[in-house]
Amino acid sequence: PDSGCGSWLFEPQSTNLFPYSQDFSDSDWQKGRVTINSNASTSPNGTLNASKMIETTANGNHQVTKKAHSSNGSFTNSVFAKKGENNYLILGIWDGSSETLVWFDLENGLISTIQGTSTQTIEKFGDYYRCSVTFDIASSGGYELIGMSNADGVRNYTGDGTSGIYIWGAQAEVGNISSYIPTEGTSVTRNQDVCTNGGSLATINSTEG
């Protein structure tokens, strides 16, 4: 909190729907005009397990995709990202008929161009930013996407074969963003946090406790 006082974070149950949240080289992630260099950088957890997503020399969008949702509703797509030769991360959803996209400026830690209707967040973690987009999916089709660009608002361009960004810790979940849930081959559910024997309003009032 801004007051400097300690606090507990209690979160509801949530499931990371991405089966491979850190291994973007796995075939479960569809590659679109990118290659993945695994273990290319130290991730926010201090381990050498972040990937570099590198653009090919093809013209088009440069991204990895995965269909994580199976129904319509509100979903959040998030990932930890660090700039490389490219400065822009793109997060979004193709719902089978249209795209919702957000460009994140990894150089300055800013939310940039927004295409479609969504809620966005960006939070600094060392030299990474955790970026998220929450959107309403109107169809069970389509896929979630994690992409990059060499300029704000640019979706399609001809890559140079060497430029990229660093990514780690992808998460797709129902509802709003929650703390990161690692996965290694299957979706993982974190149970709801529960506090027992924590006192009551009779013993903890609004000014102390």
Short mmCIF file of C-alpha atoms in Angstrom, two decimals:
data_model
loop_
_atom_site.label_atom_id
_atom_site.label_comp_id
_atom_site.label_asym_id
_atom_site.label_seq_id
_atom_site.Cartn_x
_atom_site.Cartn_y
_atom_site.Cartn_z
CA PRO A 1 0.00 0.00 0.00
CA ASP A 2 1.02 3.61 -0.48
CA SER A 3 1.07 4.07 3.31
CA GLY A 4 4.08 1.76 3.55
CA CYS A 5 2.23 -0.62 5.88
CA GLY A 6 2.45 -4.36 5.28
CA SER A 7 -0.54 -6.24 3.96
CA TRP A 8 -1.73 -9.65 2.81
CA LEU A 9 -2.87 -10.40 -0.74
CA PHE A 10 -5.91 -12.70 -0.81
CA GLU A 11 -6.95 -13.85 -4.27
CA PRO A 12 -9.86 -15.87 -5.61
CA GLN A 13 -9.38 -19.19 -7.36
CA SER A 14 -7.92 -18.86 -10.83
CA THR A 15 -6.66 -21.16 -13.60
CA ASN A 16 -3.84 -20.47 -16.04
CA LEU A 17 -5.31 -21.84 -19.27
CA PHE A 18 -1.96 -21.80 -21.12
CA PRO A 19 -0.43 -25.30 -20.71
CA TYR A 20 3.11 -24.03 -21.37
CA SER A 21 3.46 -20.69 -19.62
CA GLN A 22 7.27 -20.51 -19.96
CA ASP A 23 8.24 -22.90 -22.78
CA PHE A 24 7.28 -21.01 -25.93
CA SER A 25 9.33 -23.43 -28.04
CA ASP A 26 6.76 -26.17 -27.44
CA SER A 27 4.60 -27.04 -30.44
CA ASP A 28 1.51 -26.15 -28.37
CA TRP A 29 2.35 -22.53 -29.23
CA GLN A 30 1.71 -21.82 -32.92
CA LYS A 31 4.48 -19.69 -34.40
CA GLY A 32 3.62 -17.02 -36.91
CA ARG A 33 6.74 -15.65 -38.63
CA VAL A 34 8.83 -15.98 -35.45
CA THR A 35 11.41 -18.34 -34.01
CA ILE A 36 11.96 -18.97 -30.30
CA ASN A 37 15.36 -18.89 -28.62
CA SER A 38 14.80 -20.60 -25.25
CA ASN A 39 16.75 -19.70 -22.09
CA ALA A 40 17.97 -16.49 -23.69
CA SER A 41 17.65 -14.22 -20.66
CA THR A 42 17.11 -14.26 -16.91
CA SER A 43 13.39 -14.08 -16.10
CA PRO A 44 11.75 -12.15 -13.23
CA ASN A 45 12.12 -15.22 -10.98
CA GLY A 46 15.92 -15.04 -11.31
CA THR A 47 16.27 -18.14 -13.51
CA LEU A 48 17.76 -18.32 -17.00
CA ASN A 49 14.47 -19.42 -18.57
CA ALA A 50 13.05 -16.44 -20.46
CA SER A 51 12.66 -16.83 -24.23
CA LYS A 52 13.58 -14.48 -27.02
CA MET A 53 10.90 -14.24 -29.69
CA ILE A 54 12.71 -13.39 -32.94
CA GLU A 55 11.02 -12.16 -36.10
CA THR A 56 11.67 -13.94 -39.40
CA THR A 57 12.31 -12.09 -42.64
CA ALA A 58 8.72 -12.69 -43.81
CA ASN A 59 6.19 -9.89 -44.20
CA GLY A 60 3.16 -10.04 -41.89
CA ASN A 61 2.43 -10.20 -38.18
CA HIS A 62 5.06 -11.73 -35.89
CA GLN A 63 3.54 -13.65 -32.97
CA VAL A 64 2.85 -16.86 -31.09
CA THR A 65 -0.74 -17.98 -30.61
CA LYS A 66 -2.71 -20.47 -28.56
CA LYS A 67 -6.43 -21.09 -28.25
CA ALA A 68 -6.88 -21.08 -24.48
CA HIS A 69 -10.58 -20.20 -24.16
CA SER A 70 -13.42 -22.63 -24.89
CA SER A 71 -16.39 -20.30 -24.45
CA ASN A 72 -17.36 -16.66 -24.63
CA GLY A 73 -17.03 -14.29 -21.68
CA SER A 74 -14.40 -12.08 -20.03
CA PHE A 75 -10.78 -13.24 -20.26
CA THR A 76 -7.36 -11.81 -19.41
CA ASN A 77 -4.19 -12.44 -21.40
CA SER A 78 -0.91 -11.47 -19.70
CA VAL A 79 2.84 -11.98 -20.08
CA PHE A 80 6.11 -10.66 -18.68
CA ALA A 81 8.07 -8.94 -21.46
CA LYS A 82 11.37 -7.10 -21.90
CA LYS A 83 12.50 -5.08 -24.87
CA GLY A 84 15.12 -6.41 -27.24
CA GLU A 85 15.88 -4.86 -30.59
CA ASN A 86 12.13 -4.30 -30.84
CA ASN A 87 10.36 -2.13 -28.28
CA TYR A 88 6.71 -3.12 -28.70
CA LEU A 89 4.79 -6.07 -27.31
CA ILE A 90 1.34 -6.81 -28.76
CA LEU A 91 -1.27 -8.69 -26.71
CA GLY A 92 -4.68 -9.59 -27.95
CA ILE A 93 -7.37 -11.97 -29.06
CA TRP A 94 -8.79 -13.11 -32.38
CA ASP A 95 -12.31 -14.28 -31.56
CA GLY A 96 -13.02 -15.79 -34.93
CA SER A 97 -14.24 -12.59 -36.54
CA SER A 98 -12.26 -9.62 -35.24
CA GLU A 99 -9.12 -8.74 -33.28
CA THR A 100 -8.73 -6.87 -30.02
CA LEU A 101 -5.10 -5.68 -29.76
CA VAL A 102 -2.95 -3.54 -27.46
CA TRP A 103 0.59 -2.30 -28.13
CA PHE A 104 2.83 -1.96 -25.04
CA ASP A 105 5.89 0.30 -25.13
CA LEU A 106 8.62 -1.77 -23.41
CA GLU A 107 11.12 1.08 -23.69
CA ASN A 108 9.11 3.55 -21.60
CA GLY A 109 6.69 1.24 -19.75
CA LEU A 110 3.58 2.67 -21.38
CA ILE A 111 0.33 1.41 -22.87
CA SER A 112 0.29 2.64 -26.45
CA THR A 113 -2.14 1.96 -29.31
CA ILE A 114 -5.41 0.21 -28.41
CA GLN A 115 -7.50 -1.50 -31.06
CA GLY A 116 -10.94 -2.65 -29.93
CA THR A 117 -12.45 -2.56 -26.45
CA SER A 118 -10.39 -3.80 -23.51
CA THR A 119 -8.86 -2.97 -20.13
CA GLN A 120 -5.07 -2.88 -19.93
CA THR A 121 -2.39 -2.89 -17.22
CA ILE A 122 1.39 -2.63 -17.20
CA GLU A 123 3.54 -3.17 -14.10
CA LYS A 124 7.32 -3.10 -13.78
CA PHE A 125 9.21 -6.18 -12.49
CA GLY A 126 12.93 -5.41 -12.60
CA ASP A 127 13.81 -4.96 -16.28
CA TYR A 128 10.57 -6.68 -17.33
CA TYR A 129 7.00 -5.42 -17.52
CA ARG A 130 3.97 -7.57 -16.79
CA CYS A 131 1.44 -6.53 -19.41
CA SER A 132 -2.20 -7.61 -19.45
CA VAL A 133 -5.33 -7.15 -21.54
CA THR A 134 -8.83 -8.01 -20.30
CA PHE A 135 -11.47 -8.32 -23.00
CA ASP A 136 -14.89 -9.80 -23.66
CA ILE A 137 -14.88 -12.70 -26.10
CA ALA A 138 -18.10 -12.93 -28.09
CA SER A 139 -17.29 -16.28 -29.70
CA SER A 140 -15.66 -19.58 -28.72
CA GLY A 141 -13.50 -19.44 -31.85
CA GLY A 142 -10.16 -17.75 -32.43
CA TYR A 143 -7.06 -17.64 -30.24
CA GLU A 144 -5.03 -15.56 -27.79
CA LEU A 145 -1.87 -13.97 -29.20
CA ILE A 146 1.48 -12.64 -27.99
CA GLY A 147 3.21 -10.62 -30.68
CA MET A 148 5.71 -7.87 -31.26
CA SER A 149 6.35 -4.91 -33.51
CA ASN A 150 9.11 -2.52 -34.46
CA ALA A 151 6.77 0.49 -34.20
CA ASP A 152 3.70 1.60 -32.27
CA GLY A 153 0.43 0.65 -33.94
CA VAL A 154 2.14 -1.40 -36.65
CA ARG A 155 0.77 -4.94 -37.00
CA ASN A 156 2.33 -6.22 -40.23
CA TYR A 157 5.88 -5.53 -41.38
CA THR A 158 8.88 -7.25 -42.95
CA GLY A 159 11.20 -8.63 -40.27
CA ASP A 160 14.98 -8.62 -40.39
CA GLY A 161 15.53 -12.15 -39.06
CA THR A 162 17.37 -11.11 -35.90
CA SER A 163 15.29 -8.56 -33.94
CA GLY A 164 12.96 -9.55 -31.13
CA ILE A 165 11.72 -9.18 -27.56
CA TYR A 166 12.01 -11.34 -24.43
CA ILE A 167 8.93 -13.07 -23.00
CA TRP A 168 8.18 -15.24 -19.96
CA GLY A 169 5.26 -16.21 -17.77
CA ALA A 170 2.25 -16.16 -20.08
CA GLN A 171 -1.18 -16.49 -18.51
CA ALA A 172 -4.74 -16.71 -19.84
CA GLU A 173 -7.52 -16.72 -17.26
CA VAL A 174 -11.21 -16.09 -16.84
CA GLY A 175 -11.98 -12.63 -15.47
CA ASN A 176 -9.41 -10.16 -14.23
CA ILE A 177 -5.64 -10.56 -13.90
CA SER A 178 -4.29 -12.47 -10.89
CA SER A 179 -0.80 -13.40 -9.70
CA TYR A 180 1.25 -15.61 -12.00
CA ILE A 181 0.53 -19.37 -12.06
CA PRO A 182 3.35 -21.41 -13.71
CA THR A 183 2.41 -24.33 -15.97
CA GLU A 184 4.49 -27.14 -17.50
CA GLY A 185 2.31 -29.14 -19.87
CA THR A 186 -1.20 -28.64 -18.53
CA SER A 187 -3.41 -25.89 -17.18
CA VAL A 188 -2.99 -25.24 -13.44
CA THR A 189 -5.54 -23.99 -10.91
CA ARG A 190 -4.57 -22.00 -7.82
CA ASN A 191 -7.06 -22.40 -5.00
CA GLN A 192 -8.75 -19.42 -3.41
CA ASP A 193 -6.79 -17.83 -0.57
CA VAL A 194 -8.58 -18.15 2.78
CA CYS A 195 -7.80 -16.45 6.07
CA THR A 196 -8.93 -18.24 9.24
CA ASN A 197 -8.69 -16.99 12.83
CA GLY A 198 -7.80 -13.57 11.50
CA GLY A 199 -9.92 -11.58 13.90
CA SER A 200 -13.20 -9.80 13.26
CA LEU A 201 -14.66 -6.32 13.17
CA ALA A 202 -15.17 -6.65 16.92
CA THR A 203 -11.41 -6.80 17.47
CA ILE A 204 -9.98 -5.04 14.39
CA ASN A 205 -11.47 -1.67 13.55
CA SER A 206 -10.90 0.67 10.63
CA THR A 207 -7.86 2.43 12.16
CA GLU A 208 -5.78 -0.38 13.66
CA GLY A 209 -5.02 -4.06 13.33
#
